[in-house]
Tab-separated table of C-alpha atoms in Angstrom:
chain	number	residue	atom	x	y	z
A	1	UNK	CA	-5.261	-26.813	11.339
A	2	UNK	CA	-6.008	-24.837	14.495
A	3	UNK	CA	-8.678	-25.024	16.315
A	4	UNK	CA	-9.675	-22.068	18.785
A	5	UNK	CA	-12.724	-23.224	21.466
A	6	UNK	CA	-13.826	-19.554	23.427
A	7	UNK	CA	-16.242	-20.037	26.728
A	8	UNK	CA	-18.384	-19.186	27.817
A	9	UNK	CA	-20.313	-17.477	24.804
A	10	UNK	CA	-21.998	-15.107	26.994
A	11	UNK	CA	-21.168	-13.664	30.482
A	12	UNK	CA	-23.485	-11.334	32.701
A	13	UNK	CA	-21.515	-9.415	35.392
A	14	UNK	CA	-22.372	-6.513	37.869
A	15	UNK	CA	-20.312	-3.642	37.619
A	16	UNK	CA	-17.430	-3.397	39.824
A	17	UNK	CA	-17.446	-7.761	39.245
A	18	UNK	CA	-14.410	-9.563	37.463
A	19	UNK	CA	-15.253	-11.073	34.480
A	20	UNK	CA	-12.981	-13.941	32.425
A	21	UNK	CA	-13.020	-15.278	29.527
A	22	UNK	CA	-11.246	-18.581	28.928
A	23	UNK	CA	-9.786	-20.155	25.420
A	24	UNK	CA	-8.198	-23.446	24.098
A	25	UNK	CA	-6.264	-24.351	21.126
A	26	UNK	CA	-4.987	-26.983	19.254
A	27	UNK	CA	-1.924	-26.643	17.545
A	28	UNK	CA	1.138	-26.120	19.583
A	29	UNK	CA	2.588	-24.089	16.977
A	30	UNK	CA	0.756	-21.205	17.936
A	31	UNK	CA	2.746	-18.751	20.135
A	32	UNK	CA	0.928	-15.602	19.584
A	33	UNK	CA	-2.525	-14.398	21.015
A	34	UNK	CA	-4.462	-11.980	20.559
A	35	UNK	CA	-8.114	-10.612	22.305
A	36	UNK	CA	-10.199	-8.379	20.721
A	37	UNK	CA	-12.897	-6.544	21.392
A	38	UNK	CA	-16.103	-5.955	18.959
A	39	UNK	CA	-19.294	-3.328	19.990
A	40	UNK	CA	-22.145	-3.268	18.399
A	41	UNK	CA	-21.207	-2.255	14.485
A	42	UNK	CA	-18.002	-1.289	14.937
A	43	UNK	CA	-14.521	-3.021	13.668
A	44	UNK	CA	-13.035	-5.735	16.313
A	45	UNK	CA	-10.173	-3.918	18.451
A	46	UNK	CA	-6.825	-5.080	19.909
A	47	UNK	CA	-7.027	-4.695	23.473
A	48	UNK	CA	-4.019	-6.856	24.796
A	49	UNK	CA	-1.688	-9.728	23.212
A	50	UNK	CA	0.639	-11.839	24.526
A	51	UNK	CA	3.240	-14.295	23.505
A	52	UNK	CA	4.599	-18.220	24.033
A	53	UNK	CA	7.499	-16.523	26.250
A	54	UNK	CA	5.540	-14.904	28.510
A	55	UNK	CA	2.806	-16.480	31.088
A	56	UNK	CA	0.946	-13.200	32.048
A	57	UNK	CA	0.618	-9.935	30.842
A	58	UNK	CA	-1.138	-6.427	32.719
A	59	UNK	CA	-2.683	-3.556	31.114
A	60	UNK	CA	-4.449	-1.441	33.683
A	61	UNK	CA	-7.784	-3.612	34.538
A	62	UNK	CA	-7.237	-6.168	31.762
A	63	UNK	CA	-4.699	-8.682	32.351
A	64	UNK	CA	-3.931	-12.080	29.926
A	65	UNK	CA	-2.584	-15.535	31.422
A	66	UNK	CA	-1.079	-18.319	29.011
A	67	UNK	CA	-0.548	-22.257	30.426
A	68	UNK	CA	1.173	-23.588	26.803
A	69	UNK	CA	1.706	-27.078	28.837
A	70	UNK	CA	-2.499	-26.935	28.820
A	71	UNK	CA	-2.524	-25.169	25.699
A	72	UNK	CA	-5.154	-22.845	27.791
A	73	UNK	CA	-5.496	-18.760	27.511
A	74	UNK	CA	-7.488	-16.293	29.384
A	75	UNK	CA	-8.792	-13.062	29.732
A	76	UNK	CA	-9.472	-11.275	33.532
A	77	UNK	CA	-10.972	-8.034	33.338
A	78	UNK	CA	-11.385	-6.472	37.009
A	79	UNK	CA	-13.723	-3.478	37.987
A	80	UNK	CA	-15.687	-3.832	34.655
A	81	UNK	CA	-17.636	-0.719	33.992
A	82	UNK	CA	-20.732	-0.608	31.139
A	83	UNK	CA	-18.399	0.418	28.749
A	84	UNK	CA	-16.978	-2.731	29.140
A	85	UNK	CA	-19.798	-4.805	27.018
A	86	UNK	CA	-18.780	-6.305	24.043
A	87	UNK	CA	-17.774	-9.161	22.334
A	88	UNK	CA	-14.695	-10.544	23.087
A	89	UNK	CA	-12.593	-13.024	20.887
A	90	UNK	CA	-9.711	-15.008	21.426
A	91	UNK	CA	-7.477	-15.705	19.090
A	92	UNK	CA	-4.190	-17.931	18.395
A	93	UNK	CA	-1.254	-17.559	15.424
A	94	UNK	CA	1.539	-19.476	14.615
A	95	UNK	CA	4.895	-17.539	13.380
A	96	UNK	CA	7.756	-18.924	11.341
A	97	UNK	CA	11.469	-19.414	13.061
A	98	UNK	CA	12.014	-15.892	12.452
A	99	UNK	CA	9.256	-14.609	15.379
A	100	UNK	CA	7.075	-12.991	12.798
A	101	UNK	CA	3.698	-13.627	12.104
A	102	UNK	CA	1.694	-15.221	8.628
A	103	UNK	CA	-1.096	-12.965	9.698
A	104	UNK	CA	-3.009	-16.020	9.926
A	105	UNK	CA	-5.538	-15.760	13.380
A	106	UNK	CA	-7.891	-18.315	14.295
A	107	UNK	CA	-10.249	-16.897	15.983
A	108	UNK	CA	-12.655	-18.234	18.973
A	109	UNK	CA	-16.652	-18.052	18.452
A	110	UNK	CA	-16.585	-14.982	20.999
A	111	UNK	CA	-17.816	-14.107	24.558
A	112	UNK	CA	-20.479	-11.675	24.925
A	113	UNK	CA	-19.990	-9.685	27.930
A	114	UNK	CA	-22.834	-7.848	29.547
A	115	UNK	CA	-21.927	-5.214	32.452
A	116	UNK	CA	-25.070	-3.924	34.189
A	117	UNK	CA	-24.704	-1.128	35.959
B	1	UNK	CA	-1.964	8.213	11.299
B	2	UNK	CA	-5.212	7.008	9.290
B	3	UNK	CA	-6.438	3.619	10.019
B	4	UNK	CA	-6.833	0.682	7.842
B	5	UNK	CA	-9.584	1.624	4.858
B	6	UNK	CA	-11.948	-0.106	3.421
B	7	UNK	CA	-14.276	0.421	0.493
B	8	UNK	CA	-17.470	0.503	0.057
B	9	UNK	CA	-18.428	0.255	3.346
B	10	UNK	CA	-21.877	-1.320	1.679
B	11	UNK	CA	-22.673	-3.598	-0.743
B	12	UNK	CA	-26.007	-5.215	-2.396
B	13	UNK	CA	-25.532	-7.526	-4.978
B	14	UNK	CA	-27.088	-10.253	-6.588
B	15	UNK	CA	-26.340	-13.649	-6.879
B	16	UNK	CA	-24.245	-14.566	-9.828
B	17	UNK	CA	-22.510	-11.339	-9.835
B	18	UNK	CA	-18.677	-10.834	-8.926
B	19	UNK	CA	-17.698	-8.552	-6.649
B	20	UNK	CA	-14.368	-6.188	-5.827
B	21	UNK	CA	-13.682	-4.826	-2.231
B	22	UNK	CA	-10.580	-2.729	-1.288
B	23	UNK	CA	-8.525	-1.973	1.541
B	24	UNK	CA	-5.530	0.154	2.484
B	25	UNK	CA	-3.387	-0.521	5.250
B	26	UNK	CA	-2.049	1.696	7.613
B	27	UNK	CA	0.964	3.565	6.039
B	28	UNK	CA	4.428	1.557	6.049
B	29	UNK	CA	2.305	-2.064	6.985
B	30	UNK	CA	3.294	-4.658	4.889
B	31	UNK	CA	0.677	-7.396	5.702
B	32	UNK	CA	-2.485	-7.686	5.071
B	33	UNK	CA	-5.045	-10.031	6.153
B	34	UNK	CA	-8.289	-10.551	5.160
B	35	UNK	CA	-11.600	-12.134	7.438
B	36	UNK	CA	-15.031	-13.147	6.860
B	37	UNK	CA	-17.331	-12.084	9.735
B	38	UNK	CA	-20.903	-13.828	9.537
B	39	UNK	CA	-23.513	-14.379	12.550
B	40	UNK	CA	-23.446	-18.442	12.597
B	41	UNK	CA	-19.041	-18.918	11.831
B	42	UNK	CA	-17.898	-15.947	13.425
B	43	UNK	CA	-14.266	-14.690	12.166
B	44	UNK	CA	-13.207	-16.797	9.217
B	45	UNK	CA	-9.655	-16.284	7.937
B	46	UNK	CA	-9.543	-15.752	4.062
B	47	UNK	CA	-6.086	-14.637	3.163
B	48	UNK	CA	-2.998	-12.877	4.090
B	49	UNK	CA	-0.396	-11.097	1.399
B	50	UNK	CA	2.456	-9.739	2.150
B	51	UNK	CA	4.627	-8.267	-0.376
B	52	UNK	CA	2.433	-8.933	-3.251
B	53	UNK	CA	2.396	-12.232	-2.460
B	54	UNK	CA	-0.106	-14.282	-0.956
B	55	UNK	CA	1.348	-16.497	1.918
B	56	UNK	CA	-1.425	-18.220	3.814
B	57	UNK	CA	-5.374	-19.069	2.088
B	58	UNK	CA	-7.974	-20.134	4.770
B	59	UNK	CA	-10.246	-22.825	3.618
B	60	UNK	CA	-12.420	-20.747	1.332
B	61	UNK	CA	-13.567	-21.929	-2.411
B	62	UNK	CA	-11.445	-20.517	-5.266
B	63	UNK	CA	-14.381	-17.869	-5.713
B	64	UNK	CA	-12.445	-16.027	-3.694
B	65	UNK	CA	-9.486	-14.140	-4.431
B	66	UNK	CA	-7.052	-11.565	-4.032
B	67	UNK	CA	-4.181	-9.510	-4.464
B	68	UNK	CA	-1.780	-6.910	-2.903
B	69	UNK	CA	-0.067	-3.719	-5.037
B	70	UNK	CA	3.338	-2.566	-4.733
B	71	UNK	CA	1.976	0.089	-2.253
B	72	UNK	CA	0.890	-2.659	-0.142
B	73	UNK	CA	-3.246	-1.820	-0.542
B	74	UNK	CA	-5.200	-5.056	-1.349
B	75	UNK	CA	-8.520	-6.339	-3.178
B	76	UNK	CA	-10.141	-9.139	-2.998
B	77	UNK	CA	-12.833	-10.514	-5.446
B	78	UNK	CA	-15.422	-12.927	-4.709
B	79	UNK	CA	-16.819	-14.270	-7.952
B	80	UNK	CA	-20.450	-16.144	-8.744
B	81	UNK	CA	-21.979	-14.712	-5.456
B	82	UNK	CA	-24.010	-17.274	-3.489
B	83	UNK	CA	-26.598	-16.158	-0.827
B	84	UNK	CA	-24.239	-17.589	1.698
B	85	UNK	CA	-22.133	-14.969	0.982
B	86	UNK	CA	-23.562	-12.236	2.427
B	87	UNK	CA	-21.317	-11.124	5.390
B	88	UNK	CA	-19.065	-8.482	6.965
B	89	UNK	CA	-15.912	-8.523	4.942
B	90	UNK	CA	-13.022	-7.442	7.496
B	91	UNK	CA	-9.235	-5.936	6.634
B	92	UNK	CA	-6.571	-5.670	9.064
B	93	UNK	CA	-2.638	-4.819	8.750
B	94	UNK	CA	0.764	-5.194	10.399
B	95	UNK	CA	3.605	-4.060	10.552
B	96	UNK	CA	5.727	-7.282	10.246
B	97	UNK	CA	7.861	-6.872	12.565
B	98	UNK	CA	5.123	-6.440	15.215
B	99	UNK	CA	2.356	-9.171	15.712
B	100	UNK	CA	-0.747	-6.999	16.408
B	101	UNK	CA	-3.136	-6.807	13.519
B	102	UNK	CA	-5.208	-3.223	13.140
B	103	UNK	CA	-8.663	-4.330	11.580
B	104	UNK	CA	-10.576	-1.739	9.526
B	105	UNK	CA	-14.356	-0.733	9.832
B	106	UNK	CA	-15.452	-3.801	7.109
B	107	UNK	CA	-17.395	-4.012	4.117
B	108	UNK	CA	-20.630	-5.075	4.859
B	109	UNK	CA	-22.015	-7.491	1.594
B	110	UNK	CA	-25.155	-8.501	1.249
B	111	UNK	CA	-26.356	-10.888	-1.595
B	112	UNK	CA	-30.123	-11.040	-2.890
């Protein structure tokens, strides 16, 4: 099955600093993944995706990279702000030949970001 | 447009008992997936139905179980609790044709 290894586990920035967040997987079936983020008590929350067809993605300060050759994923955040502490997971998913998803993530061990202000 | 659901949001039980935790999607999401969340294995994937049928079973004893209803909300039941357990219990839907999974606020379960 898939295996999803996150690093580091825990990552201490200043604000205003980049932070990233790097992931490996196993199975070169996946082609979907996912990053969420998880505060304290609360449910994890999609903050960007991307798929096997695409080697970056943007959202505003967050941006996602994919190498499938290295089978290697990562997460940049730029200009993190205190709000930005969390825990971060990785993920990875394969789909069928129909580009839809089993709903089946594999998740990393997750990244605890620190931002201090 | 309400989130994915999940009830209780606590639970104490003891071990030996059986237990039954719900979730509804968000409206018109057919999949549902279920995860265990626990301190030392992080997010462990349980099950995922779709269509009242289950498609994909993560490596979880037969304890555990589920369905899905015709109006796509799901259960699952964890029978003969063990100590072990004791964890956050996470939901999260799709719509199919979309890959990103909306996870609901979890059923915490603890087992004495």
């Amino acid at each position: 099955g898939e295996n999803v290894e996150q690093h580091p586990s825990t990552l201490s920035v200043q604000e205003g600093d980049s932070a990233v967040i790097k992931c490996t997987y196993s199975d070169s079936a996946s082609n979907y993944f996912p990053w969420y983020k998880q505060e304290l008590g609360k449910r994890p929350q999609l903050i960007i995706d991307i798929r096997s067809n695409v080697g970056e993605k943007k959202d505003q300060r967050i941006a996602v990279t994919l190498n499938k050759t290295a089978k290697h994923f990562s997460l940049h955040i730029t200009e993190t702000q205190p709000e930005d502490s969390a825990v971060y997971f990785c993920a990875a998913s394969p789909a069928n030949a129909g580009g839809t998803s089993y709903g089946k993530l594999t998740f990393g061990q997750g990244t605890i970001l620190t931002v201090h202000p | 447009k309400a989130g994915v659901t999940q009830t209780p949001r606590y639970l104490i039980k003891t071990r030996g008992q059986q237990v039954t935790l719900s979730c509804s999607p968000i409206s018109g999401h057919r999949s549902v997936s279920w995860y265990q969340q626990t301190p030392g294995q992080g997010l462990q994937f349980l099950f995922e139905y779709f269509s009242e049928t289950q498609r994909n079973k993560g490596n979880f004893p037969g304890r555990f179980s589920g369905r899905q209803f015709s109006n796509s909300r799901s259960e699952m039941n964890v029978s003969t609790l063990e100590l072990g357990d004791s964890a956050l219990y996470l939901c999260a839907s799709s719509l199919i044709e979309r890959y990103g999974y909306t996870f609901g606020s979890g059923t915490r379960l603890t087992v004495v």
